[in-house]
JSON list of C-alpha atoms in Angstrom, two decimals:
[
{"chain": "A", "resi": 1, "resn": "MET", "atom": "CA", "xyz": [-24.06, -17.34, -21.42]},
{"chain": "A", "resi": 2, "resn": "GLN", "atom": "CA", "xyz": [-23.35, -14.07, -19.64]},
{"chain": "A", "resi": 3, "resn": "ASN", "atom": "CA", "xyz": [-25.15, -10.86, -20.46]},
{"chain": "A", "resi": 4, "resn": "GLN", "atom": "CA", "xyz": [-23.24, -7.63, -20.96]},
{"chain": "A", "resi": 5, "resn": "GLY", "atom": "CA", "xyz": [-23.73, -6.54, -17.34]},
{"chain": "A", "resi": 6, "resn": "GLN", "atom": "CA", "xyz": [-22.26, -9.79, -16.03]},
{"chain": "A", "resi": 7, "resn": "ILE", "atom": "CA", "xyz": [-19.31, -9.44, -18.40]},
{"chain": "A", "resi": 8, "resn": "LEU", "atom": "CA", "xyz": [-18.57, -5.97, -17.01]},
{"chain": "A", "resi": 9, "resn": "GLU", "atom": "CA", "xyz": [-19.03, -7.13, -13.40]},
{"chain": "A", "resi": 10, "resn": "ASN", "atom": "CA", "xyz": [-16.59, -10.01, -13.99]},
{"chain": "A", "resi": 11, "resn": "TYR", "atom": "CA", "xyz": [-14.10, -7.59, -15.54]},
{"chain": "A", "resi": 12, "resn": "SER", "atom": "CA", "xyz": [-14.36, -5.33, -12.49]},
{"chain": "A", "resi": 13, "resn": "GLN", "atom": "CA", "xyz": [-13.75, -8.29, -10.15]},
{"chain": "A", "resi": 14, "resn": "GLN", "atom": "CA", "xyz": [-10.59, -9.11, -12.07]},
{"chain": "A", "resi": 15, "resn": "HIS", "atom": "CA", "xyz": [-9.48, -5.45, -12.02]},
{"chain": "A", "resi": 16, "resn": "PRO", "atom": "CA", "xyz": [-10.29, -4.20, -8.48]},
{"chain": "A", "resi": 17, "resn": "GLN", "atom": "CA", "xyz": [-8.08, -1.16, -9.03]},
{"chain": "A", "resi": 18, "resn": "GLU", "atom": "CA", "xyz": [-10.65, 0.16, -11.54]},
{"chain": "A", "resi": 19, "resn": "VAL", "atom": "CA", "xyz": [-14.14, 1.61, -11.35]},
{"chain": "A", "resi": 20, "resn": "LEU", "atom": "CA", "xyz": [-16.30, 1.46, -14.48]},
{"chain": "A", "resi": 21, "resn": "VAL", "atom": "CA", "xyz": [-18.90, 4.08, -15.31]},
{"chain": "A", "resi": 22, "resn": "VAL", "atom": "CA", "xyz": [-21.18, 2.77, -18.05]},
{"chain": "A", "resi": 23, "resn": "LYS", "atom": "CA", "xyz": [-23.40, 5.11, -20.06]},
{"chain": "A", "resi": 24, "resn": "LEU", "atom": "CA", "xyz": [-26.30, 3.22, -21.59]},
{"chain": "A", "resi": 25, "resn": "LYS", "atom": "CA", "xyz": [-29.79, 3.45, -22.96]},
{"chain": "A", "resi": 26, "resn": "ILE", "atom": "CA", "xyz": [-32.72, 1.25, -21.91]},
{"chain": "A", "resi": 27, "resn": "ASP", "atom": "CA", "xyz": [-36.01, 1.70, -23.75]},
{"chain": "A", "resi": 28, "resn": "ASP", "atom": "CA", "xyz": [-34.99, 5.20, -24.96]},
{"chain": "A", "resi": 29, "resn": "GLU", "atom": "CA", "xyz": [-34.02, 6.30, -21.43]},
{"chain": "A", "resi": 30, "resn": "LEU", "atom": "CA", "xyz": [-30.44, 7.19, -20.58]},
{"chain": "A", "resi": 31, "resn": "ASP", "atom": "CA", "xyz": [-28.79, 5.72, -17.51]},
{"chain": "A", "resi": 32, "resn": "GLU", "atom": "CA", "xyz": [-25.35, 5.63, -15.91]},
{"chain": "A", "resi": 33, "resn": "VAL", "atom": "CA", "xyz": [-24.19, 2.59, -13.98]},
{"chain": "A", "resi": 34, "resn": "MET", "atom": "CA", "xyz": [-21.14, 2.39, -11.76]},
{"chain": "A", "resi": 35, "resn": "ILE", "atom": "CA", "xyz": [-19.45, -1.00, -11.42]},
{"chain": "A", "resi": 36, "resn": "PHE", "atom": "CA", "xyz": [-16.82, -1.80, -8.78]},
{"chain": "A", "resi": 37, "resn": "LYS", "atom": "CA", "xyz": [-15.50, -5.17, -7.58]},
{"chain": "A", "resi": 38, "resn": "GLY", "atom": "CA", "xyz": [-18.33, -7.05, -9.26]},
{"chain": "A", "resi": 39, "resn": "PHE", "atom": "CA", "xyz": [-21.21, -4.90, -8.04]},
{"chain": "A", "resi": 40, "resn": "SER", "atom": "CA", "xyz": [-23.34, -2.56, -10.16]},
{"chain": "A", "resi": 41, "resn": "SER", "atom": "CA", "xyz": [-25.39, 0.43, -9.08]},
{"chain": "A", "resi": 42, "resn": "SER", "atom": "CA", "xyz": [-27.39, 2.85, -11.18]},
{"chain": "A", "resi": 43, "resn": "LEU", "atom": "CA", "xyz": [-26.52, 6.51, -10.67]},
{"chain": "A", "resi": 44, "resn": "MET", "atom": "CA", "xyz": [-29.82, 7.73, -12.15]},
{"chain": "A", "resi": 45, "resn": "ARG", "atom": "CA", "xyz": [-32.52, 5.26, -11.06]},
{"chain": "A", "resi": 46, "resn": "SER", "atom": "CA", "xyz": [-33.20, 2.94, -8.17]},
{"chain": "A", "resi": 47, "resn": "THR", "atom": "CA", "xyz": [-31.16, -0.24, -7.87]},
{"chain": "A", "resi": 48, "resn": "ALA", "atom": "CA", "xyz": [-32.74, -3.46, -6.59]},
{"chain": "A", "resi": 49, "resn": "PHE", "atom": "CA", "xyz": [-31.48, -4.75, -3.23]},
{"chain": "A", "resi": 50, "resn": "ASP", "atom": "CA", "xyz": [-31.32, -8.28, -4.69]},
{"chain": "A", "resi": 51, "resn": "PRO", "atom": "CA", "xyz": [-27.88, -8.77, -6.30]},
{"chain": "A", "resi": 52, "resn": "ASP", "atom": "CA", "xyz": [-29.40, -11.41, -8.61]},
{"chain": "A", "resi": 53, "resn": "VAL", "atom": "CA", "xyz": [-31.49, -8.72, -10.35]},
{"chain": "A", "resi": 54, "resn": "PRO", "atom": "CA", "xyz": [-29.30, -7.33, -13.15]},
{"chain": "A", "resi": 55, "resn": "VAL", "atom": "CA", "xyz": [-28.78, -3.56, -13.17]},
{"chain": "A", "resi": 56, "resn": "ILE", "atom": "CA", "xyz": [-27.82, -3.68, -16.85]},
{"chain": "A", "resi": 57, "resn": "SER", "atom": "CA", "xyz": [-30.62, -5.59, -18.56]},
{"chain": "A", "resi": 58, "resn": "ASP", "atom": "CA", "xyz": [-30.42, -7.55, -21.78]},
{"chain": "A", "resi": 59, "resn": "ARG", "atom": "CA", "xyz": [-32.39, -4.73, -23.43]},
{"chain": "A", "resi": 60, "resn": "ALA", "atom": "CA", "xyz": [-29.72, -2.15, -22.60]},
{"chain": "A", "resi": 61, "resn": "GLU", "atom": "CA", "xyz": [-27.63, -0.58, -25.32]},
{"chain": "A", "resi": 62, "resn": "ILE", "atom": "CA", "xyz": [-24.22, 0.28, -23.90]},
{"chain": "A", "resi": 63, "resn": "LEU", "atom": "CA", "xyz": [-23.05, 3.59, -25.34]},
{"chain": "A", "resi": 64, "resn": "THR", "atom": "CA", "xyz": [-19.67, 4.18, -23.69]},
{"chain": "A", "resi": 65, "resn": "ILE", "atom": "CA", "xyz": [-17.57, 3.06, -20.75]},
{"chain": "A", "resi": 66, "resn": "ASP", "atom": "CA", "xyz": [-15.21, 5.15, -18.62]},
{"chain": "A", "resi": 67, "resn": "ARG", "atom": "CA", "xyz": [-12.40, 3.49, -16.69]},
{"chain": "A", "resi": 68, "resn": "LEU", "atom": "CA", "xyz": [-11.43, 5.26, -13.48]},
{"chain": "A", "resi": 69, "resn": "ALA", "atom": "CA", "xyz": [-8.83, 4.58, -10.81]},
{"chain": "A", "resi": 70, "resn": "ALA", "atom": "CA", "xyz": [-10.16, 3.22, -7.53]},
{"chain": "A", "resi": 71, "resn": "PRO", "atom": "CA", "xyz": [-11.03, 4.43, -5.02]},
{"chain": "A", "resi": 72, "resn": "TYR", "atom": "CA", "xyz": [-13.60, 6.61, -6.76]},
{"chain": "A", "resi": 73, "resn": "LYS", "atom": "CA", "xyz": [-13.55, 10.22, -5.63]},
{"chain": "A", "resi": 74, "resn": "PRO", "atom": "CA", "xyz": [-16.52, 12.16, -7.06]},
{"chain": "A", "resi": 75, "resn": "GLN", "atom": "CA", "xyz": [-14.84, 15.51, -6.39]},
{"chain": "A", "resi": 76, "resn": "SER", "atom": "CA", "xyz": [-11.69, 14.55, -8.31]},
{"chain": "A", "resi": 77, "resn": "PRO", "atom": "CA", "xyz": [-12.18, 11.43, -10.45]},
{"chain": "A", "resi": 78, "resn": "GLN", "atom": "CA", "xyz": [-9.01, 9.97, -11.95]},
{"chain": "A", "resi": 79, "resn": "TYR", "atom": "CA", "xyz": [-9.80, 8.78, -15.45]},
{"chain": "A", "resi": 80, "resn": "ILE", "atom": "CA", "xyz": [-7.71, 6.00, -16.95]},
{"chain": "A", "resi": 81, "resn": "GLN", "atom": "CA", "xyz": [-9.67, 6.07, -20.20]},
{"chain": "A", "resi": 82, "resn": "GLN", "atom": "CA", "xyz": [-12.90, 7.81, -21.22]},
{"chain": "A", "resi": 83, "resn": "ALA", "atom": "CA", "xyz": [-15.77, 7.21, -23.66]},
{"chain": "A", "resi": 84, "resn": "ILE", "atom": "CA", "xyz": [-14.72, 3.73, -24.77]},
{"chain": "A", "resi": 85, "resn": "PRO", "atom": "CA", "xyz": [-17.27, 2.28, -27.21]},
{"chain": "A", "resi": 86, "resn": "TRP", "atom": "CA", "xyz": [-18.74, -1.08, -26.08]},
{"chain": "A", "resi": 87, "resn": "LYS", "atom": "CA", "xyz": [-17.27, -2.88, -29.09]},
{"chain": "A", "resi": 88, "resn": "ASP", "atom": "CA", "xyz": [-13.76, -1.63, -28.27]},
{"chain": "A", "resi": 89, "resn": "PHE", "atom": "CA", "xyz": [-14.15, -2.62, -24.62]},
{"chain": "A", "resi": 90, "resn": "GLN", "atom": "CA", "xyz": [-15.27, -6.12, -25.64]},
{"chain": "A", "resi": 91, "resn": "GLU", "atom": "CA", "xyz": [-12.13, -6.45, -27.77]},
{"chain": "A", "resi": 92, "resn": "ARG", "atom": "CA", "xyz": [-10.04, -5.37, -24.78]},
{"chain": "A", "resi": 93, "resn": "ILE", "atom": "CA", "xyz": [-11.62, -8.10, -22.64]},
{"chain": "A", "resi": 94, "resn": "CYS", "atom": "CA", "xyz": [-11.08, -10.76, -25.31]},
{"chain": "A", "resi": 95, "resn": "ASN", "atom": "CA", "xyz": [-7.41, -9.81, -25.70]},
{"chain": "A", "resi": 96, "resn": "ASN", "atom": "CA", "xyz": [-6.66, -10.10, -21.96]}
]
């Protein structure tokens, strides 16, 4: 069974025109993770070089997800949808 990080990475592989920015909490610490074409990278902490080490752990509580148009431009991000609750995003995945 896939964990939530793998679910989001698979979604991003199937939607290469999108970049996901995931706001989450791990052990009472906030983090932001960017996911693009199946790869995740933390924007606030170090990311392991080994792609088999999940960036979003099973302990993570996903708060919201932003969908942005690729390519990502930090100076002028193009939001498709912002602050999507994890439950709503899961429903979106199940309905596609």
